[in-house]
CSV table of C-alpha atoms and ligand atoms in Angstrom, one decimal:
chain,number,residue,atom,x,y,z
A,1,UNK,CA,32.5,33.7,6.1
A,2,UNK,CA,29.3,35.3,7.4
A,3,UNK,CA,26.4,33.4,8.7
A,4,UNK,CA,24.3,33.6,5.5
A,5,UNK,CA,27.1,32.0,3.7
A,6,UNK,CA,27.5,28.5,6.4
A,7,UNK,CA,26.3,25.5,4.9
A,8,UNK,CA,23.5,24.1,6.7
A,9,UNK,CA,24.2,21.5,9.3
A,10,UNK,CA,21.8,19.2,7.1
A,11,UNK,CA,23.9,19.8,3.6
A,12,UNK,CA,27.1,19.2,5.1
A,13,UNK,CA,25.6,15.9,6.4
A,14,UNK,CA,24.3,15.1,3.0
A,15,UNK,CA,27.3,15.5,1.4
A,16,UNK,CA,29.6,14.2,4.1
A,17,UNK,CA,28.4,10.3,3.7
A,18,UNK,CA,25.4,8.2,1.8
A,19,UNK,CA,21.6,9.0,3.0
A,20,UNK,CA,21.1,6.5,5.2
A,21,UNK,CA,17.7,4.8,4.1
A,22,UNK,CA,15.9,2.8,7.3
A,23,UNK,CA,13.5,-0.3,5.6
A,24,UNK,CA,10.5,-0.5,8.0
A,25,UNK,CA,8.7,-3.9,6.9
A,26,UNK,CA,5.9,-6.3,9.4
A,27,UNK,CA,3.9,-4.8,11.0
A,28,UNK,CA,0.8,-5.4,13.1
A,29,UNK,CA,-2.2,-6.0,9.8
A,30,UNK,CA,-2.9,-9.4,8.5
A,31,UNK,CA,-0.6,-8.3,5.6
A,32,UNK,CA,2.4,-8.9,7.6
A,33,UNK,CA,3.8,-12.0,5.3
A,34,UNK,CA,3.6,-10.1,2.4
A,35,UNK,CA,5.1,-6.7,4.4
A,36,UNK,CA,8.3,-8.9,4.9
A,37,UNK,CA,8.3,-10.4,1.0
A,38,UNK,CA,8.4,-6.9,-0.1
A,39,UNK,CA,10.9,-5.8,2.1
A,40,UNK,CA,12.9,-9.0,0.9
A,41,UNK,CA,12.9,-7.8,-3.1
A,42,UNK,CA,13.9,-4.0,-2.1
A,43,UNK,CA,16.7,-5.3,0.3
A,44,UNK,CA,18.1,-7.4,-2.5
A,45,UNK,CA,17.8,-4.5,-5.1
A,46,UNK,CA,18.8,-0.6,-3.2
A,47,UNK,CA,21.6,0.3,-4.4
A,48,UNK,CA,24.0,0.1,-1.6
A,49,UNK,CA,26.9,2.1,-3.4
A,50,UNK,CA,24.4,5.0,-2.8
A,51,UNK,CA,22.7,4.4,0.2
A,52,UNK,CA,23.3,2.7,3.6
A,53,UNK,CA,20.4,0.6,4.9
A,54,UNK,CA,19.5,-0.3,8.0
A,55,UNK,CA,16.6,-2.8,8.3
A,56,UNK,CA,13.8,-2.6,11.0
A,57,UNK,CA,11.4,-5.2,11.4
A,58,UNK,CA,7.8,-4.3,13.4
A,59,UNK,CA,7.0,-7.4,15.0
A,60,UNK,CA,3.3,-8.5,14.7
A,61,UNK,CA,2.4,-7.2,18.9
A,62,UNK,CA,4.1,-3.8,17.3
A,63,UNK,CA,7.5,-3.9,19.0
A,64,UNK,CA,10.0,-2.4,16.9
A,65,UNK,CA,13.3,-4.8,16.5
A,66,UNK,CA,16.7,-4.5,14.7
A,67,UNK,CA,15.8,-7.3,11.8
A,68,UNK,CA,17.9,-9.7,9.6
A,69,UNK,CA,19.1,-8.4,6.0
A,70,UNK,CA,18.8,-12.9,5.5
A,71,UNK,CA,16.2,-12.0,2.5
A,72,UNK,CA,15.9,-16.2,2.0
A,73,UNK,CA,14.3,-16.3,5.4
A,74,UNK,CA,12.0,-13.1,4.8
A,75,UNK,CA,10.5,-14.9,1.3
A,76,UNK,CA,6.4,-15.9,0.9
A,77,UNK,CA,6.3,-19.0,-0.3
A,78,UNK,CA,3.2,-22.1,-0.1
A,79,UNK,CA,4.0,-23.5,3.7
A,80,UNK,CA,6.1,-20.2,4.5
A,81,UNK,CA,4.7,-17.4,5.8
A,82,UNK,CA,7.9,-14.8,7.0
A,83,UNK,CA,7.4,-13.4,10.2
A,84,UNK,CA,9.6,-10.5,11.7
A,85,UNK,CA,11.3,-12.1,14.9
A,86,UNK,CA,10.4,-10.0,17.9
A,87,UNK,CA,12.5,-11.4,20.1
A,88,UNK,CA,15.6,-9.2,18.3
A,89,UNK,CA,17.3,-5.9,20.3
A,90,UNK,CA,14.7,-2.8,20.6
A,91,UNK,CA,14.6,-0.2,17.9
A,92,UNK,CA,14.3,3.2,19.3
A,93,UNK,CA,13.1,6.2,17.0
A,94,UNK,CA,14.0,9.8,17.5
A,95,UNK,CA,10.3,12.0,18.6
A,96,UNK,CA,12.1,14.9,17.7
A,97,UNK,CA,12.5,17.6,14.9
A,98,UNK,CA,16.4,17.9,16.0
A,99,UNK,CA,16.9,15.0,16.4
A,100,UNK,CA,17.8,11.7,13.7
A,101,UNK,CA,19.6,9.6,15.7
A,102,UNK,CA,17.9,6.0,15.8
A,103,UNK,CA,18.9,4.1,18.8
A,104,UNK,CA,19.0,0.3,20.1
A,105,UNK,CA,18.1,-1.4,23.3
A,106,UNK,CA,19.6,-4.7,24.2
A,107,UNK,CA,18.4,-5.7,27.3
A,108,UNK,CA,21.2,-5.2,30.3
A,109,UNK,CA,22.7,-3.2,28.1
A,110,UNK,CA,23.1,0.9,27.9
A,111,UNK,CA,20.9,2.2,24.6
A,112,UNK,CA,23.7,2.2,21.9
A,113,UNK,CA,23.6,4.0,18.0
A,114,UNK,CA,22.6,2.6,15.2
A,115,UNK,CA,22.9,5.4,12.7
A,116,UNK,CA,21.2,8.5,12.0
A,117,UNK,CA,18.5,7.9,9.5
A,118,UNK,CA,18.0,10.4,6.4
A,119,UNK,CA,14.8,8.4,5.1
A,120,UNK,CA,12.5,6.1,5.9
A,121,UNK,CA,11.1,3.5,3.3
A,122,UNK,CA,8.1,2.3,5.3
A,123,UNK,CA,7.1,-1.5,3.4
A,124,UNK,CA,4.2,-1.7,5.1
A,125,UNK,CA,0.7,-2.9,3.8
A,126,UNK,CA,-2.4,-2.8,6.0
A,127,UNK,CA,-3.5,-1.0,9.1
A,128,UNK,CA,-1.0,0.7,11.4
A,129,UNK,CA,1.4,1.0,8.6
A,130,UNK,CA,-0.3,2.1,5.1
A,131,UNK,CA,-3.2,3.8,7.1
A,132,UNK,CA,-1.5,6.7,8.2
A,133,UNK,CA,-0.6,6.1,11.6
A,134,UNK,CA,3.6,5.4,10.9
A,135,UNK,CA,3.2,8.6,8.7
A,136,UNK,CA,1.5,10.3,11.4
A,137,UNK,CA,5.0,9.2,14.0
A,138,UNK,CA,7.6,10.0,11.1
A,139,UNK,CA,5.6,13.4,10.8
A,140,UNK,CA,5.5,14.6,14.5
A,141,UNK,CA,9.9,14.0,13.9
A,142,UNK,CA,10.3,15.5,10.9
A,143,UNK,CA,11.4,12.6,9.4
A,144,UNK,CA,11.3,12.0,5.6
A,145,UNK,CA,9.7,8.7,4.2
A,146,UNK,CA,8.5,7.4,0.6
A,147,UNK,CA,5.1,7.2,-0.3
A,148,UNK,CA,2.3,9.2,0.8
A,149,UNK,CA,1.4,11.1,4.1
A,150,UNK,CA,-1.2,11.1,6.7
A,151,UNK,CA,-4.2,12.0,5.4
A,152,UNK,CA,-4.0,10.2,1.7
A,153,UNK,CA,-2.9,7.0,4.1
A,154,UNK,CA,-5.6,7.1,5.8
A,155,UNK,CA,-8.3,7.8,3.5
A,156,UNK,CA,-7.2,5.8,0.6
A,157,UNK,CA,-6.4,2.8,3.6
A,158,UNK,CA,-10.3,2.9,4.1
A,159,UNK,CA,-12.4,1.6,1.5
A,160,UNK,CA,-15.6,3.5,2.5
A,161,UNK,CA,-14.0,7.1,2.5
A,162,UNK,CA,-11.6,6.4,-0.5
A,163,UNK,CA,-15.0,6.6,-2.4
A,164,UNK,CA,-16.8,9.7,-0.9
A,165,UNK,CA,-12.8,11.3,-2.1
A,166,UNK,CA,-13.1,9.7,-5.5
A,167,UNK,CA,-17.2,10.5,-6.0
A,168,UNK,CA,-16.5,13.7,-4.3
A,169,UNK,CA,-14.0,14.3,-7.6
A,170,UNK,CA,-16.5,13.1,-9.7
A,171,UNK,CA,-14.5,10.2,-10.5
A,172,UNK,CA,-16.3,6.7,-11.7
A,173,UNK,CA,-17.2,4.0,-8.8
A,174,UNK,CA,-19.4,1.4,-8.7
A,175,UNK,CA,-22.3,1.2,-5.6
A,176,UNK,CA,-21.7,0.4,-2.6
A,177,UNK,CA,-23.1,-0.2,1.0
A,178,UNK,CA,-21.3,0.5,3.9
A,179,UNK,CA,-22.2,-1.1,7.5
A,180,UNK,CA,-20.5,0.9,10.6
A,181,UNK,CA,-20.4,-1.2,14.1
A,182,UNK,CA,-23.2,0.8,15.1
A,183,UNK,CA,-25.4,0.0,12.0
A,184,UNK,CA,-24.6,-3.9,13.0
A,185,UNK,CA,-25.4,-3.9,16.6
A,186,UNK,CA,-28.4,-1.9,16.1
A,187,UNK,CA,-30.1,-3.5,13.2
A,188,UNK,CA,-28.6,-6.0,11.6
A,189,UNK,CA,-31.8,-6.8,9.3
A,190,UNK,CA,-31.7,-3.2,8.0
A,191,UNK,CA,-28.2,-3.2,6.7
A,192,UNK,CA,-28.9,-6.7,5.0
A,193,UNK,CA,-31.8,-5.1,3.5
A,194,UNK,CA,-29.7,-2.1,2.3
A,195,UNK,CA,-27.3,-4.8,0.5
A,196,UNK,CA,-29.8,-6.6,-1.3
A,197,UNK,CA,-31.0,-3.4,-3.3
A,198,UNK,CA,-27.5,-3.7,-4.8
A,199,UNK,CA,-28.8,-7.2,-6.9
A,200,UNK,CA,-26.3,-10.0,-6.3
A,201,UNK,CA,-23.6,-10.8,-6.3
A,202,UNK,CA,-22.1,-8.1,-3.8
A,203,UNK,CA,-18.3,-8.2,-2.8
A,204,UNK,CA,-18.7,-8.0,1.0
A,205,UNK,CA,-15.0,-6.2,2.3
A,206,UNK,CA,-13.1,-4.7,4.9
A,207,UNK,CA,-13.1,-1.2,5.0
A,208,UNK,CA,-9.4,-1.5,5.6
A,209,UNK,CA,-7.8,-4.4,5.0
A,210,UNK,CA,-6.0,-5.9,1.9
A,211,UNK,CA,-4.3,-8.5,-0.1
A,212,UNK,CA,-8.4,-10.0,-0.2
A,213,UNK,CA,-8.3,-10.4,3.4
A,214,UNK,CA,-11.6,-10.8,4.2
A,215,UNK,CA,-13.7,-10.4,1.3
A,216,UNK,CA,-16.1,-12.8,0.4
A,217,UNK,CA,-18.1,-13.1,-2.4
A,218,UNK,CA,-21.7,-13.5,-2.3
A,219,UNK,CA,-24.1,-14.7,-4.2
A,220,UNK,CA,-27.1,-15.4,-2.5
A,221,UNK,CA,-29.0,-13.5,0.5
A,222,UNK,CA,-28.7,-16.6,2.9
A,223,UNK,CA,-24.4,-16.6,3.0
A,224,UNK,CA,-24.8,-12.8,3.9
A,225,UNK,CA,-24.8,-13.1,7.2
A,226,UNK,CA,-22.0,-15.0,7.4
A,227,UNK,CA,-19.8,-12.8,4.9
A,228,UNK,CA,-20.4,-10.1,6.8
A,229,UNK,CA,-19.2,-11.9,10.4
A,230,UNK,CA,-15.8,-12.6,8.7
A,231,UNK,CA,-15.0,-9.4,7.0
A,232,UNK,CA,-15.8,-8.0,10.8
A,233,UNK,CA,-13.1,-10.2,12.0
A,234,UNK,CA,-10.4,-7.7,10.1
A,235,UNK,CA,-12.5,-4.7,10.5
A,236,UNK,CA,-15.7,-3.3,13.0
A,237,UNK,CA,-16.6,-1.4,9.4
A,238,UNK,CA,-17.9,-3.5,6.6
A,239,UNK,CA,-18.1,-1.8,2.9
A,240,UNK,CA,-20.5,-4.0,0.3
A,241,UNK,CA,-19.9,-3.2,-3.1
A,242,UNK,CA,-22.1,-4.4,-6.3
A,243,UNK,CA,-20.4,-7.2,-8.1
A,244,UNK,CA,-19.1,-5.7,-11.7
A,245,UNK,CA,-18.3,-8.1,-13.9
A,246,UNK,CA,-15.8,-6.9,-16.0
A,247,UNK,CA,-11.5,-6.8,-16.5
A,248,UNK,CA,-8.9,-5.7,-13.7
A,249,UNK,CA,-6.9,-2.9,-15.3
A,250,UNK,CA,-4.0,-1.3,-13.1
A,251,UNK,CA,-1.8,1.8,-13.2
A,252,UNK,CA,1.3,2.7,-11.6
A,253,UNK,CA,1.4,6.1,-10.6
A,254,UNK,CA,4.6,8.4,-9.2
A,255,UNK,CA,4.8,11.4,-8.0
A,256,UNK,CA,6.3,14.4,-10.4
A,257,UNK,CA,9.9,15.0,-9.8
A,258,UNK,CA,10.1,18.7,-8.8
A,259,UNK,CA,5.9,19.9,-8.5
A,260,UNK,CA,5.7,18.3,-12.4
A,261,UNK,CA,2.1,16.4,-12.4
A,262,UNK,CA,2.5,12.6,-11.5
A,263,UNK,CA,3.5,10.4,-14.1
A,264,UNK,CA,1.0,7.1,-15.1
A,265,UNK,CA,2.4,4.0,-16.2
A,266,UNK,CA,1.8,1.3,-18.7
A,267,UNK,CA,-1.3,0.0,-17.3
A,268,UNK,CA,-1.6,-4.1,-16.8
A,269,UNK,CA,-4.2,-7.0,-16.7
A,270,UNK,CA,-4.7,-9.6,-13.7
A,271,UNK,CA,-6.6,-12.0,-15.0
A,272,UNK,CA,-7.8,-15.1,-12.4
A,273,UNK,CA,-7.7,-18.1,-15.2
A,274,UNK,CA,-8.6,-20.9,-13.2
A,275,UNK,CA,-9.8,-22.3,-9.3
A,276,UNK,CA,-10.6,-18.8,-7.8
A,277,UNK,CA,-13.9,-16.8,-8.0
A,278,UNK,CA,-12.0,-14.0,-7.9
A,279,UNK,CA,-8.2,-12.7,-7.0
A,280,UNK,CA,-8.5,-13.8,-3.6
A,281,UNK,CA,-5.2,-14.4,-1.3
A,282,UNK,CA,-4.3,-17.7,-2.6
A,283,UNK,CA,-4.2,-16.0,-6.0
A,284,UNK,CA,-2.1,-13.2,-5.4
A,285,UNK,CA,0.7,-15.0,-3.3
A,286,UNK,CA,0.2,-18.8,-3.3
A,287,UNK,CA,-0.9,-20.0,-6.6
A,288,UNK,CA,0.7,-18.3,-9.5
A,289,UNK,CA,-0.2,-20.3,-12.0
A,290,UNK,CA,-3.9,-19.3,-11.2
A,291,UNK,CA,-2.7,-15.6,-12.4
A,292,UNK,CA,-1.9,-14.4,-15.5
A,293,UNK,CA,-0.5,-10.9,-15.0
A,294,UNK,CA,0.2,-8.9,-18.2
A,295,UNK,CA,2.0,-5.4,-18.6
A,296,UNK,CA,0.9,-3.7,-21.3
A,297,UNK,CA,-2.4,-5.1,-20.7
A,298,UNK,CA,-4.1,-6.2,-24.1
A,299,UNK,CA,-7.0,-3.4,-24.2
A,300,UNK,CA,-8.1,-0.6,-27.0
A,301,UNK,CA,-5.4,2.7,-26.6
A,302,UNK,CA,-8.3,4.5,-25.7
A,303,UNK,CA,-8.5,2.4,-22.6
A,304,UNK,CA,-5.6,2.7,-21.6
A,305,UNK,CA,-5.3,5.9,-22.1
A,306,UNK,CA,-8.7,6.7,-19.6
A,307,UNK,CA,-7.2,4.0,-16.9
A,308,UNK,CA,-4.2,6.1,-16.8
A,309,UNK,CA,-6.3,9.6,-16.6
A,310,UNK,CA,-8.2,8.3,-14.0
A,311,UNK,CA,-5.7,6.8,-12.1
A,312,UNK,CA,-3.7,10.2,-12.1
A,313,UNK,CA,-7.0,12.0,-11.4
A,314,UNK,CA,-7.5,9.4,-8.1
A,315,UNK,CA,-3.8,10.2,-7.0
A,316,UNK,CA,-4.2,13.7,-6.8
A,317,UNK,CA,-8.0,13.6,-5.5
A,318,UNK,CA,-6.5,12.3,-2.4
A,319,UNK,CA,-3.5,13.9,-2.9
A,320,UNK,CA,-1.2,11.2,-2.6
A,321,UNK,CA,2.9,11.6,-2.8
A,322,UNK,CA,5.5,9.2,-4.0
A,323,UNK,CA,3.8,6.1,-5.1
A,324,UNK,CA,0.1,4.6,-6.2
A,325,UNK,CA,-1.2,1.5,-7.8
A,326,UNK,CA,-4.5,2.1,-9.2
A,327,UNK,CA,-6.6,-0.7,-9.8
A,328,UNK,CA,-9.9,0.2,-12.4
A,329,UNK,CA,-12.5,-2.4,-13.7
A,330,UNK,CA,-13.1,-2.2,-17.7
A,331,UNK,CA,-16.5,-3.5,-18.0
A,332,UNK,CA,-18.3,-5.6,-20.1
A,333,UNK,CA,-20.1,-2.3,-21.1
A,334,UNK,CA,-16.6,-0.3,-21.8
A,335,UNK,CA,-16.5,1.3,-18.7
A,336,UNK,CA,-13.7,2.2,-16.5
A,337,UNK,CA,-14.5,2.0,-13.2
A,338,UNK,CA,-12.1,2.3,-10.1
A,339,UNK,CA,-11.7,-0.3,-7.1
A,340,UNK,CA,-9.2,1.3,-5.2
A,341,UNK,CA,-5.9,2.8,-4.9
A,342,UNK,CA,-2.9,1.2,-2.8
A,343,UNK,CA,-0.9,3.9,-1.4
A,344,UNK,CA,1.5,1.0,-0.8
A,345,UNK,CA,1.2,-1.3,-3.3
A,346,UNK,CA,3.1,-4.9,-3.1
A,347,UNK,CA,6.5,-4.4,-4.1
A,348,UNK,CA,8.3,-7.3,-4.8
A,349,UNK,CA,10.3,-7.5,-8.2
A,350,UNK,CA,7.4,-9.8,-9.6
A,351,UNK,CA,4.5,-7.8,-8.2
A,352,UNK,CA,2.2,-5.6,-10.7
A,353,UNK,CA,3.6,-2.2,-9.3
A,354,UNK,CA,7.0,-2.7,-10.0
A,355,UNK,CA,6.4,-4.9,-13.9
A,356,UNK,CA,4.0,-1.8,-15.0
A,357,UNK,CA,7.0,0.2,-14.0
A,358,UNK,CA,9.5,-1.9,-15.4
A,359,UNK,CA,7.4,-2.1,-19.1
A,360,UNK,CA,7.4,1.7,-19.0
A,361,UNK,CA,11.2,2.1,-18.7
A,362,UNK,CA,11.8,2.0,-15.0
A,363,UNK,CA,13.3,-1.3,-14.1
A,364,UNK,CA,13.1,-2.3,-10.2
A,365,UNK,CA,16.1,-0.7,-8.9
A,366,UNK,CA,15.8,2.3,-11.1
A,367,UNK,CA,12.2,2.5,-9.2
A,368,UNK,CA,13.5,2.0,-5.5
A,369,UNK,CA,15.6,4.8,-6.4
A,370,UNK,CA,13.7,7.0,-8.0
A,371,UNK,CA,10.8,6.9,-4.8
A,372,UNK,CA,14.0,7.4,-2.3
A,373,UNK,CA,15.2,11.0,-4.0
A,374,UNK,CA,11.4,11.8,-4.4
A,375,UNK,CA,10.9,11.4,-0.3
A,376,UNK,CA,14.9,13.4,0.0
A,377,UNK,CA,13.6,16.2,-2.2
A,378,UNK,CA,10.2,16.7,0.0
A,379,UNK,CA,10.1,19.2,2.1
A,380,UNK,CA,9.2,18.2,6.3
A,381,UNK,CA,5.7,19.4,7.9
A,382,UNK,CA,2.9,20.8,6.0
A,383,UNK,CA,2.7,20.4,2.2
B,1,ADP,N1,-17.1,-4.8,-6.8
B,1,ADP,C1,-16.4,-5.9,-7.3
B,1,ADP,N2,-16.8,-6.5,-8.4
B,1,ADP,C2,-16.0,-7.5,-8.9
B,1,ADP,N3,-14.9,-8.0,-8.3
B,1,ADP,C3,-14.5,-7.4,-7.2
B,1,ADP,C4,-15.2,-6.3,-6.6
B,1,ADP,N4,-14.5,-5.9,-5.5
B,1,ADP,C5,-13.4,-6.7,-5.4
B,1,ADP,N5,-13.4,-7.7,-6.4
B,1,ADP,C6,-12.4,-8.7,-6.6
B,1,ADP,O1,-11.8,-8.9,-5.3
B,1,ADP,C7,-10.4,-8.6,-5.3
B,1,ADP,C8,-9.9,-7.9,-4.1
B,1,ADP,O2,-10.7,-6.7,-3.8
B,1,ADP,P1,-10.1,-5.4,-3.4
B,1,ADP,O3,-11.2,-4.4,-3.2
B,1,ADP,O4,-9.1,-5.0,-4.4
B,1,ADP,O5,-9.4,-5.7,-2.0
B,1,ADP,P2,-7.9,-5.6,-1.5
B,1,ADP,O6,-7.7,-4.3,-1.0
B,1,ADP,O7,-7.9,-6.7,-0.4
B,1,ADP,O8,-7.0,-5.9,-2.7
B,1,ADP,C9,-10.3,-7.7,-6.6
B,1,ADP,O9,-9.0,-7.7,-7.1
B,1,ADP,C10,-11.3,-8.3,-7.5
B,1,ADP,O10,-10.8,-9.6,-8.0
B,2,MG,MG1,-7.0,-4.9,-4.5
């Protein structure tokens, strides 16, 4: 056998034993709880005749733990917010291209293997997770992981520059104020001047936060202020959007399997139907009977047919890989509109992502599955 003909050292890995798939899930954003429920309903559901897992936890002061596969104890519930327990043995990932090797250290102890790692499913929602910045680590290592890289992170993590992307592609969003730290300190006035040429209510947000963290609804000039002050508790950059009034219409969106264009799913309704202005925190995790969720959402073909054109159109503006959720507005006046994209979207069996997927023929573990082999087939570094 000549050199041209020896099996890569990678393929004879590959073939040799199961990819090895680490679940990063915490994290440091305010969207830890719901990091750790999600990491909970894909634990429960990967296939482990076809992959080995290894679960990591990132503890909320970002130290990086071997975590519990006890899924009961990771669950969000009313009263019970899961935490990652930082207190576990030290995760140590390779910062190498050669090397995959993920390593532990218990205190006292020499560092001792904990498998090599063929891909990384990183669960995290929130800054320093969905932003870019775990991409950015996995990237300088050339180490595969679902979902989307750097740059699509990042921008579709931040509210204000998802919007220059999307208006940039001449795709449909509402209007919108955005107030940097420096606008605040200087001239506070001016920027709540700026905000009321956008008529009332606004939605004053986070530029990147999630899960409603944050946002406050506003109806009146006087509780301005004061929206403002708490949204800068989760972010120094405030974005204030017009209030539409109008129906929340989601999309899943996936990748293409081999540079096919990405593929739009059934698109679904949330629909607040009682004791929330809007689908704030409580709604999404704590009171489900507040929520009706519905997947195919009850709205004219046509509709449905534009959410999911501009929800594949969003995806590649940014150019996102693996997974999207896109979340429009269908307005009063028949417009679709977009809110934003989650790069990674909550991911539990009964969240929207996964039951839009699920009603267009890919049923939760099918899904896991199919974002795994999309991040195996892509190729390391630039793409
Ligand atoms: N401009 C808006 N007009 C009307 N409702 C809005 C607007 N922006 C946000 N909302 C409501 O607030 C919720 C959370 O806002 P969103 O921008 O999606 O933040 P998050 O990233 O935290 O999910 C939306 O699902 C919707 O119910
Ligand atoms: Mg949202």
């Amino acid at each position: 056998m000549n050199d041209t003909d020896q099996p890569s050292p990678e393929s004879t890995d590959a073939a040799a034993r199961k990819p090895t798939v680490a679940i990063v899930f915490g994290g440091r954003s305010s969207e830890h709880a719901v990091s750790c429920a999600t990491a909970a309903g894909v634990m429960q559901a990967i296939d482990r005749d076809a992959y080995d897992v290894i679960p990591i936890g990132i503890a909320k002061d970002g130290r990086w733990v071997v975590a519990t596969e006890d899924t009961g104890a990771l669950q969000l519930s009313p009263g019970h917010l899961p935490e990652v327990d930082g207190s576990g043995a030290a995760v140590l990932v390779p910062l190498s291209t050669t090397d995959r090797a993920l390593s532990v250290l218990d205190p006292g102890a020499p560092p001792r293997a904990l498998g090599e790692v063929d891909v990384v499913f990183p669960l995290l929602h929130g800054p320093f997770g969905e932003d870019g910045t775990i991409q950015g680590m996995l990237e300088l290592a050339d180490i595969r992981y679902v979902g989307s890289g750097v740059l699509a992170s990042a921008v579709m993590m931040d509210k204000h520059y998802m919007k220059v992307i999307f208006a940039g592609h001449g795709l449909p969003i509402g209007p919108y104020v955005v107030i940097t730290d420096r606008d605040w300190q200087r001239d506070p006035a001016a920027s709540m001047d700026a905000v009321a040429s956008l008529g009332w209510p606004v939605f004053v947000k986070p530029a990147r936060a999630g899960s409603s963290m944050g946002i406050t609804r506003v109806t009146r000039p006087q509780d301005l202020q004061a929206a403002i002050e708490v949204a800068r508790v989760h972010d120094p950059k405030v974005v204030v959007e017009a209030g539409i009034v109008g129906r929340e219409i989601e999309c899943g969106v996936l990748e293409g399997r081999e540079g096919a264009p990405p593929r739009a799913s059934q698109v679904g309704e949330i629909e607040v139907v009682q004791g929330h202005e809007f689908y704030d925190f409580e709604a999404k995790y704590l009171a489900e009977s507040d929520v009706e969720l519905s997947c195919p959402a009850k709205v004219p073909d046509h509709v449905a047919e534009e959410v999911r054109r501009v929800a594949v159109a969003a995806f590649e503006a940014a150019g996102c890989e693996g997974l999207a959720r896109v979340d429009c507005f269908y307005t009063e006046h028949g417009d679709v509109i977009l809110n934003e994209i989650n790069t990674m979207p909550g991911f539990t069996p009964l969240s929207m992502y996964p039951r839009m997927w699920a009603a267009s023929g890919l049923d939760y573990p099918q899904l896991i599955d199919e974002l795994i082999q999309l991040a195996l087939a892509r190729r390391t570094g630039l793409r």
